[in-house]
Coordinates of C-alpha atoms and ligand atoms in Angstrom, one line a residue:
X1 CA 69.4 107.5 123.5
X2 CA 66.4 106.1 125.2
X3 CA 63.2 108.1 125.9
X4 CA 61.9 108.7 129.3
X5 CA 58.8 110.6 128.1
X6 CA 57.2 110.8 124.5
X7 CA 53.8 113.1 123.9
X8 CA 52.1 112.6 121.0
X9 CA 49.4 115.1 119.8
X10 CA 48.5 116.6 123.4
X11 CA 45.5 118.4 123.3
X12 CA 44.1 120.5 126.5
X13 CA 40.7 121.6 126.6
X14 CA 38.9 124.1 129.2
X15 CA 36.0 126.1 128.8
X16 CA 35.1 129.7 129.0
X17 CA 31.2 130.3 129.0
X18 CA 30.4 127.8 127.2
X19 CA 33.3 127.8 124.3
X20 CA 35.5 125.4 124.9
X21 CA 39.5 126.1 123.3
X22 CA 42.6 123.8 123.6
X23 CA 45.3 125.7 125.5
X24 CA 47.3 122.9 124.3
X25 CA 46.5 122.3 120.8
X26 CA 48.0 119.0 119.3
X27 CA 51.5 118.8 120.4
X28 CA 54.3 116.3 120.3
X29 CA 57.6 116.1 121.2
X30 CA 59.9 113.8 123.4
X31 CA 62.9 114.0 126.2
X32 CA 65.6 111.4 126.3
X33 CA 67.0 110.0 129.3
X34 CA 69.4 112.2 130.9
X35 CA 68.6 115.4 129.3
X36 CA 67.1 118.8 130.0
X37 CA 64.4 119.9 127.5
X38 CA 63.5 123.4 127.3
X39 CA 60.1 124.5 126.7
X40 CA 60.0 128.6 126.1
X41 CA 57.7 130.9 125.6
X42 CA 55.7 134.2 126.9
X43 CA 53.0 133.7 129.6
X44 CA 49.8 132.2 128.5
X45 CA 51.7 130.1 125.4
X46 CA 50.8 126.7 127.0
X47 CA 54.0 125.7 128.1
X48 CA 52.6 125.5 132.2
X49 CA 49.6 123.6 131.3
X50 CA 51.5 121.1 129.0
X51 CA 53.4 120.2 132.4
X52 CA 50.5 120.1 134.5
X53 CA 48.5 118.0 131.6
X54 CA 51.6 115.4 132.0
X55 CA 51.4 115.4 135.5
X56 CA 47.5 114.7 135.5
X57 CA 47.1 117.7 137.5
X58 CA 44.1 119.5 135.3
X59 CA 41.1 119.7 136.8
X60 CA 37.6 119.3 135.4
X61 CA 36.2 120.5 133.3
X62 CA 39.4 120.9 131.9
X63 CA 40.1 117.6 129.9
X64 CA 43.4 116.4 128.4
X65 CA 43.5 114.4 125.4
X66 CA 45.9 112.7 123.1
X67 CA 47.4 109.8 121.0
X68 CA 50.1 109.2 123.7
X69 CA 51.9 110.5 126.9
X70 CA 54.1 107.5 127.8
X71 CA 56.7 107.5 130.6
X72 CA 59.2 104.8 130.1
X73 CA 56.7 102.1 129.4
X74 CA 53.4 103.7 131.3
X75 CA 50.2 105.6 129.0
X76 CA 50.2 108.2 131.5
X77 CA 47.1 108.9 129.8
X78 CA 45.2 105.9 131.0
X79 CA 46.7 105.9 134.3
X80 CA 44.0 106.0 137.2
X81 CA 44.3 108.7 139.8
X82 CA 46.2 106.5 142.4
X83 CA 48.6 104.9 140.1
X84 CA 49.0 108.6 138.6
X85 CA 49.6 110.0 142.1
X86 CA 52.3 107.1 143.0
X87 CA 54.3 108.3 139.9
X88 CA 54.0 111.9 141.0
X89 CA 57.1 112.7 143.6
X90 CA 58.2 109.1 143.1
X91 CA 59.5 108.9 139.2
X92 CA 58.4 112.4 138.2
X93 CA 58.5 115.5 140.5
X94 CA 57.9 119.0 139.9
X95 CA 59.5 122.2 140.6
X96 CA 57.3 125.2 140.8
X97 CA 58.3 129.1 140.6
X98 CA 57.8 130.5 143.9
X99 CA 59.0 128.2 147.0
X100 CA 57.8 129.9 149.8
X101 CA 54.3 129.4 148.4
X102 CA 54.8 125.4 148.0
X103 CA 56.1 124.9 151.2
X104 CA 53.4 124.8 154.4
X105 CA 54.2 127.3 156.9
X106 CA 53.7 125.5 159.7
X107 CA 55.6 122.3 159.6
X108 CA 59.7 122.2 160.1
X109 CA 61.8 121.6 157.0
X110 CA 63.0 118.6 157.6
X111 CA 59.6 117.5 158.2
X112 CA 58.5 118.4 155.0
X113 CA 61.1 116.8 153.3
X114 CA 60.5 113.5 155.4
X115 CA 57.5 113.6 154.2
X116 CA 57.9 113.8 150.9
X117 CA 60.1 110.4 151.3
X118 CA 57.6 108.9 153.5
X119 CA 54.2 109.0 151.1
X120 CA 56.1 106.2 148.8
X121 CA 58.4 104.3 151.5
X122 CA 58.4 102.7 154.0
X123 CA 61.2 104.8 155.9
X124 CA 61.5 106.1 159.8
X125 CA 63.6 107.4 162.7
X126 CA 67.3 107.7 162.3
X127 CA 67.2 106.2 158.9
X128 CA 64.4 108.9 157.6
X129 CA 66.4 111.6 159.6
X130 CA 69.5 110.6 157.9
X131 CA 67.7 110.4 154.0
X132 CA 66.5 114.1 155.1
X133 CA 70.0 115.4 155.7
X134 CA 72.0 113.6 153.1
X135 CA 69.2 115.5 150.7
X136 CA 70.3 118.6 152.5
X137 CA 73.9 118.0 151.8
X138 CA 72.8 117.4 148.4
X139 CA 71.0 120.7 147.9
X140 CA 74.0 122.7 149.2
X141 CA 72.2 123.4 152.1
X142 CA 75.0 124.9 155.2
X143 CA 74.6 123.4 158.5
X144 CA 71.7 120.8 157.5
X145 CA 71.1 119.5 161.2
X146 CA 70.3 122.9 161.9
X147 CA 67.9 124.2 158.9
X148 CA 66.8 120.4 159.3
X149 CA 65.3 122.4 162.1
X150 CA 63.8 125.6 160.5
X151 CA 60.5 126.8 159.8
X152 CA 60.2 128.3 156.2
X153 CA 59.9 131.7 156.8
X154 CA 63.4 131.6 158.4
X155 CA 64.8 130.6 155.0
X156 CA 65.9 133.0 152.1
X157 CA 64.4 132.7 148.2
X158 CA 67.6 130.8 147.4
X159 CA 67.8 128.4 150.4
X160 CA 63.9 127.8 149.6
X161 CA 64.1 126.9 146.2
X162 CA 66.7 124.5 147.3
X163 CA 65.2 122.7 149.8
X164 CA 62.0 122.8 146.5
X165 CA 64.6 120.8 145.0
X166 CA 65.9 118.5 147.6
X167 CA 62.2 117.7 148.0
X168 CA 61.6 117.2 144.3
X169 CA 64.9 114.5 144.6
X170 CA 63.4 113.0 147.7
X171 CA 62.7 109.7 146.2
X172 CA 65.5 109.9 143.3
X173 CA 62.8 110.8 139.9
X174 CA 63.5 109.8 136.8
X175 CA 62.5 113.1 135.1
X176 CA 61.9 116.2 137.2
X177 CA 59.2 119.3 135.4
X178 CA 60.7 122.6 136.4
X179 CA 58.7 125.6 135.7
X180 CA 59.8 128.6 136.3
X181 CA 62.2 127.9 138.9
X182 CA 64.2 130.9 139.4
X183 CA 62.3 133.3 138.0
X184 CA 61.3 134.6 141.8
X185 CA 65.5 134.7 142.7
X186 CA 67.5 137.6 142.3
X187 CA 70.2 137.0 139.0
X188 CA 73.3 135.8 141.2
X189 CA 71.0 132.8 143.4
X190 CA 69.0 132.0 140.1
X191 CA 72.7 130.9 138.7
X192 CA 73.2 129.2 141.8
X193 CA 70.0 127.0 141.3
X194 CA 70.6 126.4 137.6
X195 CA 74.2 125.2 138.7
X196 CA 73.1 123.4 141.5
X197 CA 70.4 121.4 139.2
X198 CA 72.6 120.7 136.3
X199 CA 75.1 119.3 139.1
X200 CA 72.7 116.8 140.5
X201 CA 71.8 115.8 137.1
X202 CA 75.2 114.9 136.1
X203 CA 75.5 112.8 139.5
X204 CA 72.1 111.0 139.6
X205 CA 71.1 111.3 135.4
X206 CA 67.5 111.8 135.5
X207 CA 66.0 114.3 133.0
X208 CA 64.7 117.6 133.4
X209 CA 62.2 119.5 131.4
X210 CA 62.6 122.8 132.1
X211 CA 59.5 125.8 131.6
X212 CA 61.1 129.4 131.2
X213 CA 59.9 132.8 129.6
X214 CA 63.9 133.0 129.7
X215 CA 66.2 132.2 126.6
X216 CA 69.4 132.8 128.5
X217 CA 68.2 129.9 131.3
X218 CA 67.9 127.7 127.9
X219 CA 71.3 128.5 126.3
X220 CA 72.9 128.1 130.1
X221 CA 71.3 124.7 130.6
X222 CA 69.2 123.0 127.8
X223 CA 70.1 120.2 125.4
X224 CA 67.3 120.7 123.4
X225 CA 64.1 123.0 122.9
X226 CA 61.0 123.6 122.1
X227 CA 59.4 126.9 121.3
X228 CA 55.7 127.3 122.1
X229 CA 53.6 130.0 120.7
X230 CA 49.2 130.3 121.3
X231 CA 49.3 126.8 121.9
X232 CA 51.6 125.4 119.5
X233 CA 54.8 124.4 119.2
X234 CA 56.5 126.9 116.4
X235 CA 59.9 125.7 116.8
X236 CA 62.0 122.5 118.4
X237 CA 66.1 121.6 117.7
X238 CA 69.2 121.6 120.0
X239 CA 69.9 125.0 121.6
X240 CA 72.7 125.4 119.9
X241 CA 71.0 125.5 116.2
X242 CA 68.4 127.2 117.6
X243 CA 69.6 130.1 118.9
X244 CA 72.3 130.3 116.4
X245 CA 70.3 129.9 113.2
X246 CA 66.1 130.6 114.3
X247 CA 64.0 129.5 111.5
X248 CA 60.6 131.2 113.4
X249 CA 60.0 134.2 113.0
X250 CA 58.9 134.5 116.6
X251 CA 61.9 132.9 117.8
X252 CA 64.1 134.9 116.0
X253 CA 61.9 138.5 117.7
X254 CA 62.6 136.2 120.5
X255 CA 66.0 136.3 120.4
X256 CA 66.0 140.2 119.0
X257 CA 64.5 141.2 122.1
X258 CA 66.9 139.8 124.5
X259 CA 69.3 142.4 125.9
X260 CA 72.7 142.7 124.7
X261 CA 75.7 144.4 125.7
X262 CA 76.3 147.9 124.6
X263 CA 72.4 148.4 123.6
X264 CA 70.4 150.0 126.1
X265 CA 67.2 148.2 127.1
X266 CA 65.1 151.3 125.2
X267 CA 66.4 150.2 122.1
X268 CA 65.1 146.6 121.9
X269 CA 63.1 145.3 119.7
X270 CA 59.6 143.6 121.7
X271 CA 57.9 142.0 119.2
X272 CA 55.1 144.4 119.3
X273 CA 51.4 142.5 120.1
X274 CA 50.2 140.1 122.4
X275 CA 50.0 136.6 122.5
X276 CA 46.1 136.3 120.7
X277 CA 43.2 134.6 123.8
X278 CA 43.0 130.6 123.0
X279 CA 39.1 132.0 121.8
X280 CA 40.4 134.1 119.0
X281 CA 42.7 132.1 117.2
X282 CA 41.5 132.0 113.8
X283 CA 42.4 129.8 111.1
X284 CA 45.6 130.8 110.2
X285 CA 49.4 131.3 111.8
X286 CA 48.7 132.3 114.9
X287 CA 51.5 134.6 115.0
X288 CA 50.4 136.4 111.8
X289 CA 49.4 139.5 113.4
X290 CA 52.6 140.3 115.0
X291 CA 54.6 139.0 112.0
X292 CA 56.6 141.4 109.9
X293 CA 56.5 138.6 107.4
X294 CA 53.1 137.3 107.2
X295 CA 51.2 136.8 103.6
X296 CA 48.0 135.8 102.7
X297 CA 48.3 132.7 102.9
X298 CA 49.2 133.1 106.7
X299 CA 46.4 134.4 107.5
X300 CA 43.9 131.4 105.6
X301 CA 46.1 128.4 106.8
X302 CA 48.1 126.6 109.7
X303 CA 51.7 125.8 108.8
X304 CA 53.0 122.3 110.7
X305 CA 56.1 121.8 111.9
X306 CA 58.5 121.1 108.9
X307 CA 61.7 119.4 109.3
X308 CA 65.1 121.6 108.2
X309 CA 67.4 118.9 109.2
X310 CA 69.8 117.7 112.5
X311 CA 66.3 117.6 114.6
X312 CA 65.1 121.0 114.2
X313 CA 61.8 121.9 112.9
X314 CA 59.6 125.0 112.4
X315 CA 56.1 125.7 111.6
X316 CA 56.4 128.7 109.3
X317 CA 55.4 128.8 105.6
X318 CA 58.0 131.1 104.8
X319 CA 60.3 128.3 105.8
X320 CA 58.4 125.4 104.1
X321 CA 59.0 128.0 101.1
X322 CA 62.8 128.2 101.5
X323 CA 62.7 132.1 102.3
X324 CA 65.0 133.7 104.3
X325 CA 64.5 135.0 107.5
X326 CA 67.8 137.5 107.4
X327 CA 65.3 141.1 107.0
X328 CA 62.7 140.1 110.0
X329 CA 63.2 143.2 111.8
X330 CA 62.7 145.4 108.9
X331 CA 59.7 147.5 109.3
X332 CA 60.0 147.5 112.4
X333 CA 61.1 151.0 114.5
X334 CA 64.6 150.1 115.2
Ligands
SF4_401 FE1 55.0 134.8 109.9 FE2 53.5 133.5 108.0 FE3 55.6 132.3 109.2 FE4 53.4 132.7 110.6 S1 53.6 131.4 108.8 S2 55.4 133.1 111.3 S3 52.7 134.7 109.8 S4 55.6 134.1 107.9
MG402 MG1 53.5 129.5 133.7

């Protein structure tokens, strides 16, 4: 399949008196047309600013750097800020977490949406009214003439985040960046939304990458993922290996930590620690203080990503050493 977007080596710098430290450090990975990328991890991993890096939205003296961010045929990278902003919304839109915080107050839904249309065509009256409520319809939106209508604070989370979405489809993208975007909805509308997204994807095609803290949102949604960890990428494949046969430690403590039925939440295993601050990284795995696996040579050296085979890969050098991975909770209080 085709790429829509392919990073190579993307490196995010900011600066915290006077030390600089890549939030993004060096990644690379791709989405193909017509499918939804993952991108997991806790808060503070990087996966928020790889999106907004993409999207040219860091401001200086944040700096993003790399060998390559094209989309389709464009170096994103090299793009000046008007081109960049004509590809925003157009042929890549974004999804954030909380709605009611993206949309203004003060102007009338439909409005918004109109908008959205208007700032890259040349659309008005009837015709732009008509766009507006056809991407109501499309949202699952009840009685569009009528929310057409509303001002946001008459909306609900759910209906919110749907008319986020209908906005983000306003001029049909090619790839949409979703971060977070149900984490603010209660469990029963976040399934709605996921639903809702996967069914306009298998009507219009365009690709989604999708930023979560949630492994279940992967496994409901995702083709493939990517695991990010201080920075880094620890661990990429299709879902389905992923999550059935983890190669990272961390994404296996992950996975260990998600609640299952018949074990109540007290007994699950966190991976104790904290994700280490971009300004203590160290030399070594940056996982290797929460590790129950980690050896010397952890601690002295970066492991890469490594190939294991059928496009997954993991940066651990217990893997690159053909261990096993079967006794990572031991030691632990279970
Ligand atoms: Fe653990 Fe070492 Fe693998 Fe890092 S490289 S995840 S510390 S075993
Ligand atoms: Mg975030």
């Amino acid at each position: 399949k085709p790429k829509v977007l392919e990073v190579k080596n993307l490196r995010t710098t900011f600066r915290s008196n006077k030390k600089s430290f890549n939030a993004v450090d060096e990644i690379s990975f791709h989405i193909n047309e017509g499918e939804t990328l993952g991108i997991v991890g806790e808060s503070g991993c990087g996966k928020s600013v790889t999106s907004l890096s993409i999207m040219g939205l860091i401001k200086p003296p944040g700096e993003v750097n790399g060998d390559q961010v094209t989309f389709q045929d464009m170096d994103l990278l090299s793009l000046n800020k008007r081109k960049m902003r004509k590809i925003r919304g157009n042929q890549i839109s974004m999804i954030f977490q909380e709605p009611m915080t993206s949309l203004n107050p003060v102007y009338r839904i439909g409005d918004q949406i109109g908008e959205s249309i208007r700032i890259h065509e040349k659309v008005k009256g009837t015709k732009l009214k008509k766009r507006v409520v056809d991407l109501l319809k499309l949202v699952g939106i009840p009685r569009p003439e009528e929310i057409y209508a509303n001002y946001p604070h008459q909306l609900s989370g759910g209906m919110s985040q749907r008319v986020m979405i209908a906005i983000a489809m306003a001029c049909n993208p090619d790839l949409i960046i979703a971060d977070e975007p149900t984490t603010a909805l209660d469990v029963t509308i976040q399934a709605q939304i996921l639903e809702l997204m996967k069914s306009i994807q298998e009507e219009r095609g365009m690709s989604i990458m999708l930023i979560t803290h949630d492994l279940g949102v992967v496994s409901e949604v995702c083709d493939r993922m990517l695991v990010m960890y201080a920075g880094k990428i620890v661990e990429s494949g299709i879902v389905e290996d992923v999550l059935k046969n983890p190669q990272h430690p961390y994404t296996k403590g992950l996975l260990d930590s998600l609640p299952k039925k018949g074990v109540d939440k007290e007994r699950l295993n966190y991976i104790p620690g904290q994700v280490p601050s971009p300004l203590n990284w160290g030399v070594g795995c940056r996982f290797a203080d929460r590790c129950s696996h980690a050896m010397v040579k952890c601690h002295e050296q970066i492991p890469s990503l490594i190939e294991i085979g059928n496009e997954q890969q993991a940066a651990c050098w217990l893997v690159e050493e053909g261990g096993e991975l079967d006794d990572v909770s031991k030691g632990k209080d279970t």
